[in-house]
XYZ file of C-alpha atoms in Angstrom:
650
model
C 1.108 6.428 47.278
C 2.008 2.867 46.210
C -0.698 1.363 47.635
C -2.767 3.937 45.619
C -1.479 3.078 42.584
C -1.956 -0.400 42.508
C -6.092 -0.514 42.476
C -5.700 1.818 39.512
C -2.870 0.159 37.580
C -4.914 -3.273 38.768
C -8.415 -2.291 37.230
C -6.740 -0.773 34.223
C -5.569 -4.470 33.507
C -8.932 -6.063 34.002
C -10.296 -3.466 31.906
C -7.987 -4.067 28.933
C -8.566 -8.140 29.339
C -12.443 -7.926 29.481
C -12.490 -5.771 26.400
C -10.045 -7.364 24.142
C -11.814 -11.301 25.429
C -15.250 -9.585 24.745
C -14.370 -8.047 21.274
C -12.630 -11.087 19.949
C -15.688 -13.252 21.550
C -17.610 -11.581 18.920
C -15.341 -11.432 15.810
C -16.047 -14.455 13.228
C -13.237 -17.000 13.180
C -12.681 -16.604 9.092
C -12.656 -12.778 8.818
C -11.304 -12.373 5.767
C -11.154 -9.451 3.571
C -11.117 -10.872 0.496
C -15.090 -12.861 -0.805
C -16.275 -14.799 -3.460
C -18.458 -12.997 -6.320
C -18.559 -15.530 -9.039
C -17.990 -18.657 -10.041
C -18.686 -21.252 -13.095
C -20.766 -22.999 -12.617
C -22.752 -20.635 -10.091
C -23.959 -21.586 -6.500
C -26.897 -24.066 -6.885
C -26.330 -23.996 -10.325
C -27.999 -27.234 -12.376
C -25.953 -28.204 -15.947
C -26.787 -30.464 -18.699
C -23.483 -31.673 -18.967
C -20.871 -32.594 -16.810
C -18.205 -29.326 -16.493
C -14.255 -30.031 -17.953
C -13.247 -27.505 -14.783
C -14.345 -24.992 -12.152
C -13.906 -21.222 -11.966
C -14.059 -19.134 -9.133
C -13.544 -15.399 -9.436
C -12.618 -13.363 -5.717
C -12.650 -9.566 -4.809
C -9.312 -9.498 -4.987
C -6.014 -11.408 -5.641
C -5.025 -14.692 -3.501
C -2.323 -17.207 -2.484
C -3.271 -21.070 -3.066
C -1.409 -24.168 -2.833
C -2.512 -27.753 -4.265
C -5.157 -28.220 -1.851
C -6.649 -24.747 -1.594
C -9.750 -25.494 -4.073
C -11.461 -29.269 -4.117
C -14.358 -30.515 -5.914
C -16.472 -33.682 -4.308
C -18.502 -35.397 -5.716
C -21.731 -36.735 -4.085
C -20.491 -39.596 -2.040
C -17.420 -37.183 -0.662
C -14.689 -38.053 -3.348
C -12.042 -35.925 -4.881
C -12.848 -35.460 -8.613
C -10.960 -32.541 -9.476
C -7.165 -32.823 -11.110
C -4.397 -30.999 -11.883
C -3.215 -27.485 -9.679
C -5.407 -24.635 -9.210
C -4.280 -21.646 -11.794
C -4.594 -18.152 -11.695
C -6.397 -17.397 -15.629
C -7.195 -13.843 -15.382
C -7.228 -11.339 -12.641
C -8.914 -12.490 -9.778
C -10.361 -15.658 -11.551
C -9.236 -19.520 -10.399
C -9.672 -22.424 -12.452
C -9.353 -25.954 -11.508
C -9.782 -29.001 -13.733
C -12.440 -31.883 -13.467
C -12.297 -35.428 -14.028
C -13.650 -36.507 -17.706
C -17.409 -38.592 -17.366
C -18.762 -37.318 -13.788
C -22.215 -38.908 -13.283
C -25.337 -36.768 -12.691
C -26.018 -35.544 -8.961
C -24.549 -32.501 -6.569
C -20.919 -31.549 -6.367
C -19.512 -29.242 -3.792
C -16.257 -27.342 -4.257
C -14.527 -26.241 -1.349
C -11.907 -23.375 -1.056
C -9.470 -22.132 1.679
C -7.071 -19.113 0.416
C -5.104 -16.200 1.650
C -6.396 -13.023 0.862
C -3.833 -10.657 -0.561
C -4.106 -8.534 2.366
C -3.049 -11.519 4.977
C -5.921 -13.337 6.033
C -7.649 -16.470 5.601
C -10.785 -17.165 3.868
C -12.851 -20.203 3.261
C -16.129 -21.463 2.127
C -17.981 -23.826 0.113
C -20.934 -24.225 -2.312
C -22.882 -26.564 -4.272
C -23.634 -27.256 -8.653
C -25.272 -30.257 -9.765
C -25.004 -31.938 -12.901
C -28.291 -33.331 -14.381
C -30.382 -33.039 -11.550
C -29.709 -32.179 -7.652
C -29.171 -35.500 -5.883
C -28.472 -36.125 -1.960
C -24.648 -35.501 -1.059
C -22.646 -37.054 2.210
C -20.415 -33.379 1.675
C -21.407 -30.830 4.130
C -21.231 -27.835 2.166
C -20.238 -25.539 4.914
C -16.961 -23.315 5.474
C -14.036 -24.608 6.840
C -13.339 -23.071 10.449
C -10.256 -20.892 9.521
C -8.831 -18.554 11.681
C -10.767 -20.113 14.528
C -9.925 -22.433 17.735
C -6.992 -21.869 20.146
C -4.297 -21.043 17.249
C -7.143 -18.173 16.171
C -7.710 -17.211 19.767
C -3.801 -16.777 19.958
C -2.760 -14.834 16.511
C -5.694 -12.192 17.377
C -3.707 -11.591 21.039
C -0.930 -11.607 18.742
C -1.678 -8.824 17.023
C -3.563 -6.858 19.778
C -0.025 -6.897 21.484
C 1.734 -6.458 18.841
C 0.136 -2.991 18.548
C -0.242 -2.194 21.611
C 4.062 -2.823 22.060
C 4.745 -0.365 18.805
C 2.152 2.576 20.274
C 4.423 1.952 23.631
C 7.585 1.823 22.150
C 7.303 5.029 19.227
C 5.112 6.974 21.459
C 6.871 6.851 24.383
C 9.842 7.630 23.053
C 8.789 10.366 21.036
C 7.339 11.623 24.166
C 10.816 11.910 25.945
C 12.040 13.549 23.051
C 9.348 15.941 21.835
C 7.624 16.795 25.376
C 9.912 15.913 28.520
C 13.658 15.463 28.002
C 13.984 14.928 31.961
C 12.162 12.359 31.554
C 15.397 9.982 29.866
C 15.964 9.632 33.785
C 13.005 8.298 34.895
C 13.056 4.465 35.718
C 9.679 3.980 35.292
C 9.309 5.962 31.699
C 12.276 3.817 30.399
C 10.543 0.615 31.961
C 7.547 1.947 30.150
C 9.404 2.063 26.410
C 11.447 -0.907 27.324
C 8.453 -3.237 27.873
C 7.148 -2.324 24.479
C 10.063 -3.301 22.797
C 9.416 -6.104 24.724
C 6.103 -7.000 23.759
C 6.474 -5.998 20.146
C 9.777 -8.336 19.422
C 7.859 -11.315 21.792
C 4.473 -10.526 19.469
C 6.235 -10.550 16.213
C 8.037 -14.050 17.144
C 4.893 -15.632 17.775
C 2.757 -14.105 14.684
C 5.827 -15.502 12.521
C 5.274 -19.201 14.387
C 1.451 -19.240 14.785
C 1.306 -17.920 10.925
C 1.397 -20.854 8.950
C -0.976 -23.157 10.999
C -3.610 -20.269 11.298
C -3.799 -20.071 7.580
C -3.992 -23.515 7.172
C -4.985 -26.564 9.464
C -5.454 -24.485 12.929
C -3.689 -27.161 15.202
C -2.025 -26.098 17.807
C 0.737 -29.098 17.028
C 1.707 -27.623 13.646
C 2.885 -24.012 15.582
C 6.665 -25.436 15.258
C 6.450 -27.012 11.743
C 9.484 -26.068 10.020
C 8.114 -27.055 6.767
C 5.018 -24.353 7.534
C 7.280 -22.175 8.807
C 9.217 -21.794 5.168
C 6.355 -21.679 3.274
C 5.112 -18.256 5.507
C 8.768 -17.116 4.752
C 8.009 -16.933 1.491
C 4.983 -14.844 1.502
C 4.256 -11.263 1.627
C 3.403 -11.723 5.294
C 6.175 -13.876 6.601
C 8.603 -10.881 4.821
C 6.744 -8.366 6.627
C 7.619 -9.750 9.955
C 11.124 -10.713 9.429
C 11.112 -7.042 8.152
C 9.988 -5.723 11.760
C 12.372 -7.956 13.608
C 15.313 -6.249 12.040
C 14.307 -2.917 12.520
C 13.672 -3.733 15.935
C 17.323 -4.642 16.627
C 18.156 -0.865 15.332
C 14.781 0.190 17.670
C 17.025 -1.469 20.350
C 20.139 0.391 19.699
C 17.586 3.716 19.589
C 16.652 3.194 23.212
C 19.863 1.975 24.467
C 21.447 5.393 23.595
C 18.032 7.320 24.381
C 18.031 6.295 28.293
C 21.937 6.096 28.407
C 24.693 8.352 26.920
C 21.514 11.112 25.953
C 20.374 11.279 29.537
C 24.150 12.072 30.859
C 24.907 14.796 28.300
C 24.539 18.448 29.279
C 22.169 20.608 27.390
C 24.444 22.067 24.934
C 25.062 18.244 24.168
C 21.794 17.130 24.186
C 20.339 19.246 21.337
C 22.825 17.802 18.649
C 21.679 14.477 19.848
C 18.491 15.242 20.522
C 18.336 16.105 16.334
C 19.687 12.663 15.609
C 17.201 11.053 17.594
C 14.874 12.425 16.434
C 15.411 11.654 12.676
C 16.282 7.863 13.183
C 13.582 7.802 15.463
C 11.009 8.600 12.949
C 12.615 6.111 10.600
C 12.454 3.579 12.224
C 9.252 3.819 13.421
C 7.589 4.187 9.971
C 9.712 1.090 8.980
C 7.954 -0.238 11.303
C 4.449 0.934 11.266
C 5.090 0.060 6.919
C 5.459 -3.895 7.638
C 1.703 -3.418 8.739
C 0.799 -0.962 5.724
C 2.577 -3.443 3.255
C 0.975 -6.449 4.246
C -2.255 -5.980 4.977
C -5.727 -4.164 3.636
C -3.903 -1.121 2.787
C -2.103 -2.963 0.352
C -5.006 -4.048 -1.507
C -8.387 -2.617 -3.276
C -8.329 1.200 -4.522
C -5.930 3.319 -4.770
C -2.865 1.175 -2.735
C -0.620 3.915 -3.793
C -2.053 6.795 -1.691
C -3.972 4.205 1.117
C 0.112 2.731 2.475
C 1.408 5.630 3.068
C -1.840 7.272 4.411
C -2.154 4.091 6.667
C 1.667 4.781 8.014
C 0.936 8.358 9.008
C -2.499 7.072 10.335
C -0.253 4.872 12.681
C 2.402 7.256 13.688
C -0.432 9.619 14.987
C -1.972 6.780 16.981
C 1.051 6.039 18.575
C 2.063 9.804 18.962
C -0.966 10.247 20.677
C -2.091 7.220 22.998
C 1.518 5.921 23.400
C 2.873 9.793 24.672
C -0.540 9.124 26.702
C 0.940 5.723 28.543
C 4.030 8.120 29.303
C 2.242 10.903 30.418
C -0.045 8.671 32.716
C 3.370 7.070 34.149
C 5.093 10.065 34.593
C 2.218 11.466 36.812
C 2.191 8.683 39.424
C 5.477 7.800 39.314
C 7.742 10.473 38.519
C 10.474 10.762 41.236
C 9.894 13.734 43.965
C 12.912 15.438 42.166
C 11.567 15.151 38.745
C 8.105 15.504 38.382
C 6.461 16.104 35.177
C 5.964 19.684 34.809
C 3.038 21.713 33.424
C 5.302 23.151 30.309
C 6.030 19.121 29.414
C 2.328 18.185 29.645
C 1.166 21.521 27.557
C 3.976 20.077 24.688
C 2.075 16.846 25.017
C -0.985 18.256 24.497
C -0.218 20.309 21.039
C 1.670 16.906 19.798
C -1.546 14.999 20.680
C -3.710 17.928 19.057
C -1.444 17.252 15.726
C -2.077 13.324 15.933
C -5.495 13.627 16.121
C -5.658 15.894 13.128
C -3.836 13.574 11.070
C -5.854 10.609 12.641
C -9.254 12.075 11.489
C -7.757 12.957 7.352
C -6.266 9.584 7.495
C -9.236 7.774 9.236
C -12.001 9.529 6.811
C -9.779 8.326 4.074
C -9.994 4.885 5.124
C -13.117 4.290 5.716
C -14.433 5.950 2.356
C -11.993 3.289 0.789
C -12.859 0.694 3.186
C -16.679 1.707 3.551
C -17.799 2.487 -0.265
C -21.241 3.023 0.918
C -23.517 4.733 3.540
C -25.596 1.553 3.232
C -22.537 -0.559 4.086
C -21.342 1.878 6.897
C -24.339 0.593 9.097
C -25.439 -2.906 7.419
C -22.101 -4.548 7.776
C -20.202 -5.525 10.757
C -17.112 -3.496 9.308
C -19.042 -0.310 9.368
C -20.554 -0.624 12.870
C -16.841 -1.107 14.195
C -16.545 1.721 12.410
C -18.838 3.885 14.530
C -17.744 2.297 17.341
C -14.198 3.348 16.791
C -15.016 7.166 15.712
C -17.176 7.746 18.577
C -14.511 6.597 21.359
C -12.135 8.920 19.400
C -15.015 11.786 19.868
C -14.594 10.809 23.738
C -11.420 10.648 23.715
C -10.845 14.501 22.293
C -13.432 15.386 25.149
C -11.771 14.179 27.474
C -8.357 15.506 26.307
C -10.087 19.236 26.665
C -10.955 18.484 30.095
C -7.334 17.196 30.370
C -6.022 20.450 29.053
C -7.790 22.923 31.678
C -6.083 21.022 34.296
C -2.774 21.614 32.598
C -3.694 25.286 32.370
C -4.680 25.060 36.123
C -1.308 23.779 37.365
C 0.543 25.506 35.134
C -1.127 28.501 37.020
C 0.040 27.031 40.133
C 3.759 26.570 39.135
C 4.124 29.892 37.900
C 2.367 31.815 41.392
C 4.833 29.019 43.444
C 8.143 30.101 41.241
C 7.194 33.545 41.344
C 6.576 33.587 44.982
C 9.886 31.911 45.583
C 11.986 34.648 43.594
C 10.474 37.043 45.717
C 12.803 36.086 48.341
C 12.189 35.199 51.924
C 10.521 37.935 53.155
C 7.186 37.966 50.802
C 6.796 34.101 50.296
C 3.653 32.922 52.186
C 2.837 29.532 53.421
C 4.964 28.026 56.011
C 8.631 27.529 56.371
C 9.591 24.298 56.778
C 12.901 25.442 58.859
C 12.854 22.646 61.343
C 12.343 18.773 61.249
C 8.586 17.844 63.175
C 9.856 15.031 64.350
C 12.711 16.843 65.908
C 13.004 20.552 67.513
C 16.325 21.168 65.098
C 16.991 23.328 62.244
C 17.379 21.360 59.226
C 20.474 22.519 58.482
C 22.399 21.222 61.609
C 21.562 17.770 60.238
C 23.235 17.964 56.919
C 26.122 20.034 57.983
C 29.060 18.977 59.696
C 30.209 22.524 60.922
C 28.333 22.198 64.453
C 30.006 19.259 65.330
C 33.377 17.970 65.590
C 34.325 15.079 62.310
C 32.560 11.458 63.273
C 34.573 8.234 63.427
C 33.807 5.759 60.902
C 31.532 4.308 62.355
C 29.523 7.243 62.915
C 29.945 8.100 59.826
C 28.474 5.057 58.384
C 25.313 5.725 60.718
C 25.371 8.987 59.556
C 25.369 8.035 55.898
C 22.023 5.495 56.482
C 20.666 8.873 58.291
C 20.891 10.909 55.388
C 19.298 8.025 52.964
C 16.280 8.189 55.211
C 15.953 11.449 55.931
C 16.392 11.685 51.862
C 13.354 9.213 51.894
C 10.697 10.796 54.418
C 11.773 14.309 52.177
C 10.675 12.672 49.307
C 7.762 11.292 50.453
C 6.689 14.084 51.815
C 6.470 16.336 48.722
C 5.182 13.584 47.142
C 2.246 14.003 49.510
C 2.721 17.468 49.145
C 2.351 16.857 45.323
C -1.015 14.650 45.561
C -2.709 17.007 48.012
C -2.214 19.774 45.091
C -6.294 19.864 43.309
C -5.203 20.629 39.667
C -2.495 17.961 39.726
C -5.050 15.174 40.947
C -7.796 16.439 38.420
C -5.111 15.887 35.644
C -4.422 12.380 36.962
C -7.483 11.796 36.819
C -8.778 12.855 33.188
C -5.303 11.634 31.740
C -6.748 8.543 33.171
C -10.187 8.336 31.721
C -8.057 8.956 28.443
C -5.587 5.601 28.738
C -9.257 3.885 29.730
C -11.116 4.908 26.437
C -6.979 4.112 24.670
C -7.366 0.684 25.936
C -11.148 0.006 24.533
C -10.246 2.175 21.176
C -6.959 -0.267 20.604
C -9.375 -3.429 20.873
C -12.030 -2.282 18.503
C -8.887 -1.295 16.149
C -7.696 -4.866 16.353
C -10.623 -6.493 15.549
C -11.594 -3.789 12.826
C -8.612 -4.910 11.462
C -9.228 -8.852 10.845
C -12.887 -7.393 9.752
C -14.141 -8.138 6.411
C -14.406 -4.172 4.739
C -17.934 -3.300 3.821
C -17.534 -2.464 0.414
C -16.039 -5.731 -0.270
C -19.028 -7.387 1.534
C -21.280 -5.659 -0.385
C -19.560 -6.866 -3.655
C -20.145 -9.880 -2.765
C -23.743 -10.243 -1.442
C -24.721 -8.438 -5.642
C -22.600 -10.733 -6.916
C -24.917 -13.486 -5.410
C -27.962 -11.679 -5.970
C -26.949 -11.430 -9.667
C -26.065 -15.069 -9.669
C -29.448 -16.202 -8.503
C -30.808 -13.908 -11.013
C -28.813 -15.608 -14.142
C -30.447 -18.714 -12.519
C -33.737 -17.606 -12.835
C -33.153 -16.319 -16.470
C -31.998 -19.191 -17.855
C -34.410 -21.314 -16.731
C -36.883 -18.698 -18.615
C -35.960 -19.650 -21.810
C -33.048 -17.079 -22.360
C -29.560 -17.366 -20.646
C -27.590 -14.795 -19.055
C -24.258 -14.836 -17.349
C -22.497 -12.185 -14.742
C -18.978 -12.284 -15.240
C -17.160 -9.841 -12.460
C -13.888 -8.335 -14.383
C -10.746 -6.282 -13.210
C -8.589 -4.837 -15.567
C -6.357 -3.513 -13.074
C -6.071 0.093 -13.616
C -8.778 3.480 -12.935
C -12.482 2.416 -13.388
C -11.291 -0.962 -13.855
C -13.333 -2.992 -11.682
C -17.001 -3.525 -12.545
C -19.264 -6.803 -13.861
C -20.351 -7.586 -17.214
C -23.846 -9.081 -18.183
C -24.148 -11.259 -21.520
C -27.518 -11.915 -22.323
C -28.398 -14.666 -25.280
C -31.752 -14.540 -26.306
C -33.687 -17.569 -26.944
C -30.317 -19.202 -25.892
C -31.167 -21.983 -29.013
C -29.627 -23.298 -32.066
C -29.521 -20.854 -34.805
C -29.671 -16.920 -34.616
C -29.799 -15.413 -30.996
C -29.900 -11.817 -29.983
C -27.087 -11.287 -27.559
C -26.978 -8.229 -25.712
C -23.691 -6.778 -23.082
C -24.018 -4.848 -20.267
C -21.143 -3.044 -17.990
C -21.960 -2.192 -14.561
C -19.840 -0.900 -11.901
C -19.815 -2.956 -8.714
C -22.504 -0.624 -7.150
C -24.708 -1.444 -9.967
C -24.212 1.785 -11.994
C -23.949 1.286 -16.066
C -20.087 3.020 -17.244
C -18.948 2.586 -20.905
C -15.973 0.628 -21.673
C -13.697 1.700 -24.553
C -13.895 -1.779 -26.081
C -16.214 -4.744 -25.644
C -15.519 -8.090 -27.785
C -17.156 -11.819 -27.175
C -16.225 -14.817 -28.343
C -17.685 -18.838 -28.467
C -16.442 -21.507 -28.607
C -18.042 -25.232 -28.173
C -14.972 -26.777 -26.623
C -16.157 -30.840 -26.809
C -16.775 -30.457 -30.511
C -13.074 -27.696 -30.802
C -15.535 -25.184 -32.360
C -14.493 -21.966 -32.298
C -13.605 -18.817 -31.367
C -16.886 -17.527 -32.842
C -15.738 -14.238 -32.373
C -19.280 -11.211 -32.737
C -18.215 -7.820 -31.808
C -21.412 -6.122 -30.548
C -22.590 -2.344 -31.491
C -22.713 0.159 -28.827
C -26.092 1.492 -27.983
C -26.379 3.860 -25.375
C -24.334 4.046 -21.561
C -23.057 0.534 -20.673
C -25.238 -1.579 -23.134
C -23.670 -3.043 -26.472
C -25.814 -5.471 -28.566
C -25.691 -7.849 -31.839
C -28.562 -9.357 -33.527
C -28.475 -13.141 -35.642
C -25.835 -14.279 -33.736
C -25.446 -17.798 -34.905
C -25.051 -20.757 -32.502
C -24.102 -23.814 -34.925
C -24.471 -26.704 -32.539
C -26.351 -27.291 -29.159
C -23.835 -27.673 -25.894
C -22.118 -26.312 -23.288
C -20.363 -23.298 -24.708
C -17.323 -21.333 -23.393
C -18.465 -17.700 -23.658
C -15.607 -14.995 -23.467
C -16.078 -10.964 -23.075
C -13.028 -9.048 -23.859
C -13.418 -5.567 -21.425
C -10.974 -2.975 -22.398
C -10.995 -0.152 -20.054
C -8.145 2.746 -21.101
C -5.602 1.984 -23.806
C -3.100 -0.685 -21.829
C -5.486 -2.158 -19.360
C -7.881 -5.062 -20.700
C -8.953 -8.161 -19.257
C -10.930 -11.302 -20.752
C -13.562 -13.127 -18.533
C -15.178 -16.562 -19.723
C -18.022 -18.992 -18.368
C -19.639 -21.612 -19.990
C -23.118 -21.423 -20.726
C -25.483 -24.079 -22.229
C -27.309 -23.500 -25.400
C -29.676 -25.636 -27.153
């Protein structure tokens, strides 16, 4: 039987590492989830005058440091000062050297998206006139390399050790008690503890140099390692290392003092289990909710906890899988998994996937935004990757479940047969030994013969162990032969083979940049090279992306100034939601002000004129330059942002 196991268990292994190599193969080294939809000046932008600082607005909020945002100038030299600050929002500013000569500038950014990963890039502005740079304006290769290559096996594992761990368990405790017993269900459990505390440690190392440089030599820099500490991230995992020590304590007493008490005992125990059991593990399936996408974007109230049930039910249901698939091949001959355990399994599973779907279809319509999106980004294909292996999954689970109606057939004809007594069972007796022409009975008794010496009874003792052996073999054999047992093996199987493939798309869907946010950022491009092209018409118009924080509060605001010249303009507002739809705002105010010559506020509060346009006629520009122009959104009665870029006029 061994040797039959060991192909399986073998290619199972290859399996898992040809999927998760091939998967990460094709994931981009800086997947971030968070993008860049505006900045001041724009990409490819050309100004009169030399900027006093850079803006750059992101989909949502990040972490910095000194270095995070540079400006070079054309022959590759720093010419920005000061820190990077966070103005409003999602909106960066970073302060520029007084008297920059004409020619191209590229600013360069590397940040940590609020929902843990690491996003670069670069772009281009030119002052003047475009002029040839030594800067390759390209982004930086974050995430990537061998530290990259290392934090994504990080995190498959990591997974892959809590479904193990929380399913497994729950397993034991939900579908087969007997199970406490096995040695190769607790090696099972144990090993994802295992994996999960081993994981964890390395994330918490690799961290800081995977956000930042990507050598493998700053892994053990202590100086790094405070700094991840200190973030959301570095909390998170120090978070799920100490509620693994009390996930260590949980299995200690699981597969000790709970698998010696007697039944009565058991069920008071078995309650206590179960509620710390559950604790912990959404403690533990929370340090992922807390720190990463679910954290961020719409609705973060409902999407954390939705994303901790969504994890509980994946573990429920491919970690009680792992057990299941264990307990059939290597379940002692005296404590097989039974058809009632497996039927348990199998309403348990039914439960997880039902909560899977509602918390996947959640999700993804947060995630997704868009049907466009759900098949022109890379997010949304994973996407369909990942919902049909859960289809094949559930198909095979049915077949899985009319072998478990099968056996459990067979076990009840078998018991009833055997209460029946000796007279009506059918099959054959096994009364006497082949290998020997005795009853059974004279073997292991010691009435038919007279008391052996000690040494006899020594050989008699390594007698019994054998015997005990070739038994067990035997109806292990016995076992195998049985149809409906091996056609369960077999689609429970097929199951842990699609778990394995599912569990690597997962990961990488995971480090994937969400469509919706992609698609926020490829309009705010499109409406950047569209200001571009307006400006250059004669009249000027700015997109300024704004988030006021609270319901309807995201969206992008369009100032138009029309002829954009000394003397009365017609300025007209427009407020769009990210998908391009106009919304009306409860408030809209603007202000000017010429900062070189400290002129202004020049504040002109437009009139409203139909659904998401406001406009004001003879606005009066007093001087030709570079002007600071600021929109005041208000969306409900306590949540109001202001957005500003500069603009040249005259």
């Amino acid at each position: 039987m061994t040797q039959t196991i060991a192909p399986r268990v073998r290619n199972l292994v290859l399996l898992f590492l040809a999927v998760t190599g091939a998967l990460l193969a094709g994931a981009a080294p800086a997947s971030a989830h968070a993008a860049l939809t505006g900045s001041d000046p724009g990409q490819g932008a050309v100004v009169a005058e030399a900027p006093a600082r850079v803006s750059l607005t992101f989909s949502e909020k990040v972490a910095m440091n000194d270095d995070s945002l540079r400006v070079l100038d054309p022959a590759g030299s720093r010419v920005d000062t000061g820190r990077p600050s966070n103005t409003t929002g999602t909106t960066y500013t970073l302060g520029l050297r007084g008297g920059l000569a004409k020619g191209t500038y590229t600013v360069t950014y590397q940040v940590i998206s609020a929902d843990s990963h690491p996003v670069a890039g670069a772009y281009t502005f030119s002052i003047g006139a475009p002029s040839k740079t030594s800067v390759v304006a390209g982004g930086q290769d974050v995430g990537g390399g061998p530290v990259g290559w290392l934090y994504g096996i990080g995190r498959y594992v990591s997974y892959a050790g809590f479904i193990v761990l929380a399913g497994g368990a729950a397993f034991v405790l939900a579908c087969w008690q007997r199970g406490a017993g096995v040695r190769a269900v607790q090696r099972l459990v144990v090993s994802g503890w295992v994996a999960l505390t081993a994981a964890t440690l390395a994330l918490l190392l690799l961290r800081g140099s995977y956000t930042t440089s990507g050598k493998p030599g700053d892994v053990f820099d202590l100086n790094l390692l405070g700094e991840v500490l200190q973030t959301k991230t570095g909390a998170a995992l120090v978070s799920r290392l100490l509620l693994l020590a009390a996930a260590a304590l949980f299995v200690a007493v699981l597969f000790g003092a709970y698998e010696k008490r007697e039944d009565e005992e058991k069920r008071d125990l078995t309650f206590g289990l179960a509620i710390g059991g559950v604790v912990v593990a959404a403690g533990l399936a929370a340090s992922w909710a807390l720190a990463e996408h679910a954290s961020v974007g719409l609705q973060p109230g409902i999407a954390m906890p939705a994303d901790v049930v969504h994890l509980l039910a994946v573990a429920a249901w491919l970690g009680g899988l792992a057990a299941l698939l264990v307990a059939l091949y290597r379940a002692p001959a005296d404590t097989p998994v039974d058809a009632p355990a497996v039927r348990r399994f199998s309403r348990v599973a039914s439960g997880s996937v039902t909560a899977l779907v509602a918390t996947g279809v959640y999700q993804s319509w947060r995630q997704v935004g868009s049907w466009h999106a759900l098949t022109g980004t890379r997010y949304g294909q994973l996407l369909l990757v990942k919902a049909g292996l859960v289809v094949l999954m559930v198909g095979v689970a049915w077949t899985s479940r009319r072998w478990t109606a099968r056996l459990a057939g067979t076990v009840t004809g078998q018991a009833a047969a055997a209460t029946a007594g000796p007279g009506k069972q059918r099959g054959p007796q096994r009364t006497q030994d082949p290998a020997r022409k005795e009853p059974v009975g004279a073997r292991k008794g010691t009435a038919q013969s007279p008391g052996p010496a000690d040494g006899d009874s020594r050989r008699a003792a390594q007698l019994a162990r054998q015997r005990a052996a070739v038994d067990a073999a035997r109806q292990k054999r016995e076992r195998a032969a049985d149809p409906n047992r091996f056609g369960l093996r077999r689609s429970v199987m097929a199951e842990a083979t699609v778990a394995v493939i599912l569990l690597a798309v997962t990961t990488v869907l995971t480090q994937t940049e969400p469509g919706r946010t992609e698609e926020e950022a490829k309009a705010a491009a499109s409406s950047s090279a569209s200001s571009s092209a307006s400006s250059s018409a004669g009249a000027a118009t700015l997109d300024m992306p704004f988030d006021t924080g609270g319901q309807d509060g995201k969206g992008v605001v369009r100032l138009d100034i029309d002829p954009a010249r000394v003397g009365g303009n017609e300025m007209h507002v427009y407020v769009q939601r990210p998908d391009g739809k106009a919304f009306d705002v409860p408030e809209i105010k603007t202000a000017f002000t010429l900062t070189a010559r400290k002129i202004g506020p020049l504040t002109v509060t437009p009139d409203h004129i139909t659904t998401g346009h406001w406009a004001a006629d003879g606005v009066q520009i007093p001087m030709a330059g570079s002007w600071k122009v600021a929109v005041t959104v208000r969306t409900s009665d306590i949540d109001q942002v202001t957005v500003s870029k500069n603009m040249q006029i005259g």
